[in-house]
Coordinates of C-alpha atoms and ligand atoms in Angstrom, one line a residue:
M1 CA 0.0 0.0 0.0
K2 CA 1.3 3.5 -0.9
R3 CA 2.6 5.6 1.9
Y4 CA 1.5 9.3 1.9
S5 CA 2.3 12.2 4.1
R6 CA -0.4 14.4 5.5
I7 CA -0.5 17.7 7.5
T8 CA -2.1 17.0 10.9
G9 CA -1.5 20.3 12.6
T10 CA -0.4 23.9 11.7
G11 CA 1.0 26.7 13.9
S12 CA 2.5 30.1 13.5
F13 CA 4.0 32.9 15.6
L14 CA 4.7 36.6 15.1
P15 CA 6.9 38.5 17.5
P16 CA 5.0 41.1 19.6
R17 CA 6.7 44.3 18.2
R18 CA 4.4 45.4 15.4
L19 CA 5.2 48.3 13.2
T20 CA 2.5 49.8 10.9
N21 CA 3.6 51.5 7.8
A22 CA 3.0 54.8 9.6
D23 CA 5.4 53.6 12.4
L24 CA 8.0 52.7 9.9
V25 CA 7.6 55.9 7.9
T26 CA 8.4 57.8 11.2
E27 CA 11.4 55.6 12.1
L28 CA 12.8 56.0 8.6
A29 CA 12.2 59.7 8.5
G30 CA 14.6 59.9 11.5
R31 CA 17.3 58.5 9.2
G32 CA 16.4 60.8 6.3
V33 CA 14.8 58.0 4.4
E34 CA 11.6 59.0 2.7
T35 CA 8.6 56.7 2.1
S36 CA 4.9 56.6 2.7
D37 CA 2.0 54.4 3.7
D38 CA 0.4 55.0 0.3
W39 CA 3.5 53.9 -1.7
I40 CA 3.9 50.8 0.4
V41 CA 0.3 49.7 0.3
E42 CA -0.1 50.5 -3.4
R43 CA 3.0 48.7 -4.6
T44 CA 3.0 45.8 -2.2
G45 CA -0.2 45.4 -0.2
I46 CA 1.8 45.5 3.1
R47 CA 0.3 47.4 6.0
A48 CA 2.3 46.2 8.9
R49 CA 5.3 43.9 9.9
H50 CA 6.6 42.4 13.1
F51 CA 10.2 42.7 14.2
A52 CA 11.9 40.4 16.8
S53 CA 13.5 42.0 19.8
D54 CA 17.3 41.9 20.3
G55 CA 18.3 38.4 21.5
V56 CA 15.3 36.7 19.9
F57 CA 16.4 34.3 17.1
S58 CA 14.7 32.3 14.3
S59 CA 14.7 29.2 16.6
D60 CA 12.7 31.2 19.3
L61 CA 10.1 32.2 16.7
G62 CA 10.1 28.6 15.3
L63 CA 9.7 27.2 18.8
E64 CA 6.4 29.0 19.4
A65 CA 5.1 28.1 15.9
A66 CA 6.1 24.5 16.5
K67 CA 4.4 24.3 19.9
N68 CA 1.2 25.6 18.3
A69 CA 1.4 23.1 15.4
L70 CA 2.1 20.2 17.8
A71 CA -0.9 21.1 20.0
A72 CA -3.1 21.3 16.9
A73 CA -1.9 17.8 15.8
G74 CA -2.4 16.4 19.3
R75 CA 1.3 15.5 19.3
S76 CA 4.2 16.1 21.7
A77 CA 7.9 16.6 21.1
K78 CA 8.6 12.9 21.7
D79 CA 6.5 11.9 18.7
I80 CA 8.7 13.9 16.3
D81 CA 11.4 11.9 14.4
L82 CA 12.4 14.6 11.9
I83 CA 12.8 18.4 12.1
I84 CA 13.4 20.5 9.0
V85 CA 13.8 24.2 9.4
A86 CA 13.6 26.4 6.3
T87 CA 15.5 29.7 7.1
S88 CA 17.9 32.1 5.5
T89 CA 18.5 33.9 8.9
P90 CA 19.9 31.0 11.0
D91 CA 20.8 31.6 14.7
M92 CA 24.4 30.6 14.0
V93 CA 26.7 29.7 11.1
F94 CA 26.4 26.3 12.6
P95 CA 24.9 24.2 14.1
S96 CA 21.7 24.3 12.2
T97 CA 18.7 26.2 13.5
A98 CA 16.9 22.9 13.4
C99 CA 19.3 21.4 16.0
I100 CA 18.9 24.5 18.2
L101 CA 15.1 24.3 17.9
Q102 CA 15.1 20.6 18.6
N103 CA 16.9 21.1 21.9
K104 CA 14.6 24.0 22.9
L105 CA 11.6 21.7 22.1
G106 CA 13.0 18.7 23.9
A107 CA 12.9 16.5 20.9
N108 CA 16.5 15.4 21.3
G109 CA 17.7 12.5 19.2
C110 CA 15.6 12.9 16.1
A111 CA 17.1 13.9 12.7
A112 CA 17.3 17.7 12.3
F113 CA 18.6 19.9 9.6
D114 CA 18.1 23.2 7.8
V115 CA 17.0 23.9 4.2
Q116 CA 18.3 27.1 2.7
A117 CA 16.2 28.1 -0.3
V118 CA 15.2 31.6 0.8
C119 CA 11.5 32.3 0.2
S120 CA 11.0 28.9 -1.5
G121 CA 12.4 27.3 1.6
F122 CA 9.2 26.0 3.1
V123 CA 8.1 24.4 -0.1
Y124 CA 11.5 22.8 -0.5
A125 CA 11.4 21.6 3.2
L126 CA 7.9 20.2 2.9
A127 CA 8.8 18.3 -0.3
V128 CA 11.9 16.8 1.4
A129 CA 9.9 15.8 4.5
D130 CA 7.2 14.2 2.2
S131 CA 9.9 12.2 0.4
M132 CA 11.4 11.0 3.7
I133 CA 8.0 10.0 5.0
Q134 CA 7.1 8.2 1.7
T135 CA 10.3 6.1 1.9
G136 CA 9.8 5.3 5.5
A137 CA 12.8 7.3 6.7
A138 CA 10.4 9.3 9.0
N139 CA 6.9 9.0 10.3
C140 CA 6.2 12.3 12.0
A141 CA 8.0 15.4 10.9
L142 CA 8.0 18.9 12.1
V143 CA 8.5 21.3 9.2
V144 CA 9.2 24.9 10.1
G145 CA 9.8 28.2 8.3
A146 CA 11.4 30.8 10.6
E147 CA 13.0 34.1 9.8
V148 CA 14.4 37.3 11.4
F149 CA 14.8 39.2 8.2
S150 CA 14.9 42.5 10.2
R151 CA 18.6 41.6 11.0
I152 CA 19.7 41.7 7.3
L153 CA 17.7 44.7 6.2
D154 CA 19.4 47.9 5.1
F155 CA 17.2 50.6 6.8
N156 CA 18.9 53.2 4.5
D157 CA 17.5 51.4 1.4
R158 CA 13.8 52.2 1.1
T159 CA 13.4 49.9 -1.9
T160 CA 13.9 46.9 0.4
C161 CA 13.5 47.7 4.1
V162 CA 9.8 48.4 3.8
L163 CA 9.1 44.9 2.4
F164 CA 10.2 42.4 5.0
G165 CA 9.3 41.2 8.5
D166 CA 10.0 38.5 11.1
G167 CA 7.9 35.5 11.9
A168 CA 7.5 31.7 11.9
G169 CA 5.1 29.0 10.8
A170 CA 5.1 25.2 11.2
V171 CA 3.3 22.1 10.3
V172 CA 3.3 18.5 11.6
L173 CA 3.5 16.1 8.7
E174 CA 2.6 12.5 9.4
A175 CA 2.6 9.2 7.5
S176 CA -0.9 8.4 6.2
K177 CA -2.7 5.8 4.1
T178 CA -4.5 8.6 2.3
P179 CA -3.1 11.7 0.6
G180 CA -1.9 14.2 1.8
I181 CA 0.7 15.6 -0.4
L182 CA 0.0 14.8 -4.0
A183 CA 2.9 16.2 -5.9
S184 CA 5.7 18.9 -5.8
D185 CA 8.0 20.6 -8.3
L186 CA 11.2 22.2 -7.3
H187 CA 13.7 24.3 -9.3
A188 CA 16.7 26.6 -9.0
D189 CA 18.8 28.7 -11.3
G190 CA 22.0 30.1 -9.8
K191 CA 22.6 32.4 -12.7
H192 CA 20.2 34.9 -11.0
V193 CA 22.2 35.1 -7.7
G194 CA 22.9 38.8 -8.2
I195 CA 19.3 40.0 -8.3
L196 CA 18.4 38.9 -4.8
C197 CA 21.1 38.1 -2.3
V198 CA 23.0 38.9 1.0
P199 CA 26.5 38.8 -0.4
G200 CA 28.5 39.0 2.8
H201 CA 30.3 36.0 4.4
V202 CA 32.4 35.4 7.6
S203 CA 36.1 35.3 7.0
G204 CA 39.0 35.4 9.4
G205 CA 36.8 36.4 12.3
S206 CA 34.9 39.3 10.6
I207 CA 32.3 39.8 8.0
S208 CA 33.7 40.2 4.5
G209 CA 31.4 41.9 1.9
D210 CA 28.0 43.4 2.5
P211 CA 25.8 41.4 5.1
L212 CA 22.6 43.2 4.1
L213 CA 19.9 42.3 1.6
K214 CA 20.2 43.5 -2.0
M215 CA 17.4 43.2 -4.4
D216 CA 16.6 44.3 -7.9
G217 CA 12.8 44.4 -7.3
Q218 CA 11.7 44.8 -10.9
A219 CA 13.9 41.9 -12.1
V220 CA 12.6 39.7 -9.3
F221 CA 9.0 40.6 -10.1
K222 CA 9.4 39.9 -13.8
L223 CA 10.9 36.4 -13.2
A224 CA 8.6 35.5 -10.3
V225 CA 5.3 35.4 -12.0
G226 CA 6.3 33.2 -14.9
L227 CA 8.2 30.8 -12.7
L228 CA 5.3 30.4 -10.2
E229 CA 2.9 29.7 -13.1
S230 CA 5.2 27.0 -14.6
A231 CA 5.9 25.3 -11.2
A232 CA 2.1 25.3 -10.4
R233 CA 1.3 23.8 -13.8
A234 CA 4.0 21.1 -13.6
T235 CA 2.8 20.1 -10.2
L236 CA -0.8 19.8 -11.4
A237 CA 0.4 17.7 -14.3
K238 CA 2.2 15.3 -12.0
A239 CA -1.0 14.9 -10.0
H240 CA -3.1 14.5 -13.1
L241 CA -5.2 17.5 -12.0
T242 CA -6.1 21.0 -13.5
E243 CA -6.4 24.5 -12.1
A244 CA -10.1 23.8 -11.6
D245 CA -9.2 21.2 -8.9
I246 CA -7.5 23.7 -6.7
D247 CA -9.6 25.0 -3.8
W248 CA -7.0 27.4 -2.5
L249 CA -3.8 29.0 -3.7
V250 CA -1.4 29.6 -0.7
P251 CA 1.4 31.6 -2.2
H252 CA 4.6 33.0 -0.7
Q253 CA 3.4 36.3 0.8
A254 CA 5.9 38.8 -0.9
N255 CA 3.7 41.2 -2.7
I256 CA 0.0 41.4 -3.5
R257 CA 0.7 42.3 -7.1
I258 CA 2.8 39.1 -7.7
M259 CA -0.1 37.0 -6.1
Q260 CA -2.7 38.7 -8.3
S261 CA -0.6 38.2 -11.5
T262 CA 0.0 34.5 -10.6
A263 CA -3.7 33.9 -9.9
R264 CA -4.6 35.6 -13.2
K265 CA -2.2 33.3 -15.1
L266 CA -3.7 30.3 -13.3
K267 CA -7.3 31.6 -14.1
M268 CA -8.1 31.6 -10.4
S269 CA -10.2 34.3 -8.7
M270 CA -8.5 36.2 -5.8
D271 CA -11.3 34.8 -3.7
K272 CA -9.4 31.5 -3.9
V273 CA -6.1 33.0 -2.8
V274 CA -5.0 33.1 0.8
V275 CA -3.6 36.6 1.4
T276 CA -1.9 37.6 4.7
V277 CA 0.9 39.8 3.5
E278 CA -0.8 43.0 4.7
H279 CA -0.4 41.8 8.3
H280 CA 3.3 40.7 8.3
G281 CA 5.0 41.7 5.0
N282 CA 7.4 39.3 3.4
T283 CA 8.7 36.9 6.0
S284 CA 10.5 34.7 3.5
A285 CA 10.4 31.0 4.4
A286 CA 7.9 31.7 7.1
S287 CA 5.3 33.3 4.9
I288 CA 3.6 30.2 3.5
P289 CA 3.2 28.3 6.8
L290 CA 2.1 31.6 8.4
A291 CA -0.6 32.1 5.7
L292 CA -1.6 28.5 5.9
D293 CA -2.0 28.5 9.7
T294 CA -4.0 31.8 9.6
A295 CA -6.3 30.3 7.0
V296 CA -6.8 27.1 8.9
R297 CA -7.5 28.7 12.2
S298 CA -9.9 31.2 10.7
G299 CA -11.8 28.4 9.0
Q300 CA -11.1 29.9 5.6
V301 CA -9.6 26.6 4.4
K302 CA -10.9 23.3 5.6
V303 CA -9.8 19.7 6.0
G304 CA -10.3 17.8 2.7
E305 CA -9.7 20.8 0.5
T306 CA -7.0 20.9 -2.2
L307 CA -4.3 23.5 -1.7
M308 CA -1.5 24.7 -4.0
L309 CA 1.5 26.1 -2.1
E310 CA 4.1 28.0 -4.1
G311 CA 7.1 30.1 -3.6
V312 CA 9.9 31.9 -5.3
G313 CA 13.0 33.5 -3.8
G314 CA 16.7 34.2 -3.8
G315 CA 18.9 31.7 -5.6
F316 CA 16.8 31.9 -7.8
T317 CA 14.7 29.1 -6.3
W318 CA 11.1 28.3 -7.0
G319 CA 8.7 25.5 -6.4
A320 CA 5.1 24.4 -5.9
L321 CA 3.4 21.7 -3.9
L322 CA -0.1 20.3 -4.1
L323 CA -1.9 18.7 -1.1
I324 CA -5.2 17.7 0.3
L325 CA -5.5 19.2 3.7
Ligands
ACO1 N1 8.9 54.6 -0.8 C1 8.7 55.5 -1.7 N2 9.2 55.5 -3.0 C2 10.0 54.4 -3.3 C3 10.2 53.3 -2.3 C4 9.6 53.5 -1.1 N3 9.8 52.5 -0.1 N4 10.9 52.4 -2.9 C5 11.2 52.8 -4.2 N5 10.6 54.0 -4.4 C6 10.6 54.8 -5.6 C7 11.8 54.5 -6.5 O1 12.9 55.3 -6.1 C8 11.2 54.9 -7.9 O2 11.3 56.3 -7.9 P1 11.7 57.1 -9.3 O3 10.6 56.7 -10.3 O4 11.7 58.5 -9.0 O5 13.0 56.5 -9.7 C9 9.7 54.6 -7.8 O6 9.4 54.4 -6.4 C10 9.4 53.3 -8.5 O7 10.4 52.3 -8.1 P2 10.3 50.9 -8.7 O8 11.4 50.0 -8.2 O9 10.1 51.0 -10.2 O10 8.9 50.3 -8.1 P3 8.1 49.1 -8.4 O11 6.7 49.4 -8.9 O12 8.9 48.1 -9.3 O13 7.9 48.4 -7.0 C11 8.8 46.6 -5.6 C12 9.0 48.0 -6.2 C13 7.6 46.7 -4.7 C14 10.0 46.2 -4.9 C15 8.5 45.7 -6.8 O14 9.5 45.7 -7.8 C16 8.4 44.2 -6.3 O15 7.5 43.9 -5.6 N6 9.3 43.4 -6.7 C17 9.3 42.0 -6.2 C18 10.0 42.0 -4.9 C19 9.7 40.7 -4.2 O16 8.7 40.1 -4.2 N7 10.8 40.2 -3.6 C20 10.7 39.1 -2.7 C21 11.2 37.9 -3.4 S1 11.3 36.7 -2.2 C22 12.8 36.5 -1.5 O17 13.5 35.6 -1.9 C23 13.3 37.4 -0.4

C-alpha cells in the first residue's frame, strides 16, 4: 500500500513588536529615508510587519510556531522523528537552527537539519519531508519556516527595508494511508544570484562583503510570475489535475501584485487565494506556513480541500506543492 504524508497540525507565531507603515515611515524619516504608507500599500499590499527583539532568534520564533502546530496535531515533542527548518536567517553559522530548535523543544535525538532556499524554503522543506515519509525514513515530521529578516535589512534602502518582516510558521506532517501531499515541483537557477542576495560572508573572524539584503525588485517581479505559473502547472500535471481542482492557492506572501498576477495566469479568482501579506510583510520562508495557519485557524480553508502552495526566492529558487489538507 502506498505511503503518503499528510499535514495533521499547523501553527504560527509573530513577535509582539508590530510596526505599521506609519510607524516605519516615522522611524525611517529619522534617518532621512523618505517613504509613505500610500506607496507601500499600493506597490506591495503590506500594512504592517513584526520585528523580533534583540536576542530573539529564528529558533525562538520557530519554537512558538512548532508548539502551536504540535498542539493542533495532538502530538508532543517525543513523537517527532524529523525536524526540518527552512531559514535564511539562521541563529548561527552552525549548528543548524533545526538542531537548536530541537533542543529547545525537547525532541532530542531525532534527525534535524536546515534547508536554505530563501523564500521557497518552506516548499522545499515540505517536499523533502514528504519524500522521507514516503520512503519510511520518517513517520512524524516537524517542518518549520522561521526568519528574522529585520537583522539583514538595510534601513537606509527604502526599496527593500519596507518589504520584509520576522515570523515563523510550522506544520506537523505524518505518514498516512491517504493523501496528503499529491505532488511537488522544485527548481533553482543560480545564474540569478545577483538580483536577490545577501552577499557577505564570515572570513577570518569578521564579515567580508555586505551582510545586508540586496534586491533588484523589478527583475525579481518579472521572473517570479512566470516561474510560479510554470511550477504550479508542472505540479498539477504530476498529480493529473487541473487548475479547476485547486480550492485554495497559498502563495509566498511577498507582494499582493505578484499574487494577483499569478492567480490571473492560473485563471483563479482572488477569492481563492490566501492573502496575509498585509499583516506581516514578506517573512521569506515563514510566509507560506504563516498564511496556511492563519487560513486554517480562521476556518477559511478546511480539511479535505485541495491546496497549491508555491514560492519563489533568492537563488533563484522556486517551487510548488499540491496537497489535500
Ligand atoms: N517609498 C517611496 N518610494 C519608493 C520606495 C519606497 N519605499 N521604494 C522605491 N521607491 C521609488 C523609486 O525610487 C522609484 O522612484 P523614481 O521613479 O523617482 O525613480 C519609484 O518608487 C518606482 O520604483 P520601482 O522600483 O520601479 O517600483 P516598483 O513598482 O517596481 O515596486 C517593488 C518596487 C515593490 C520592490 C516591486 O518591484 C516588487 O514587488 N518586486 C518583487 C519583490 C519581491 O517580491 N521580492 C521578494 C522575493 S522573495 C525572496 O527571496 C526574499
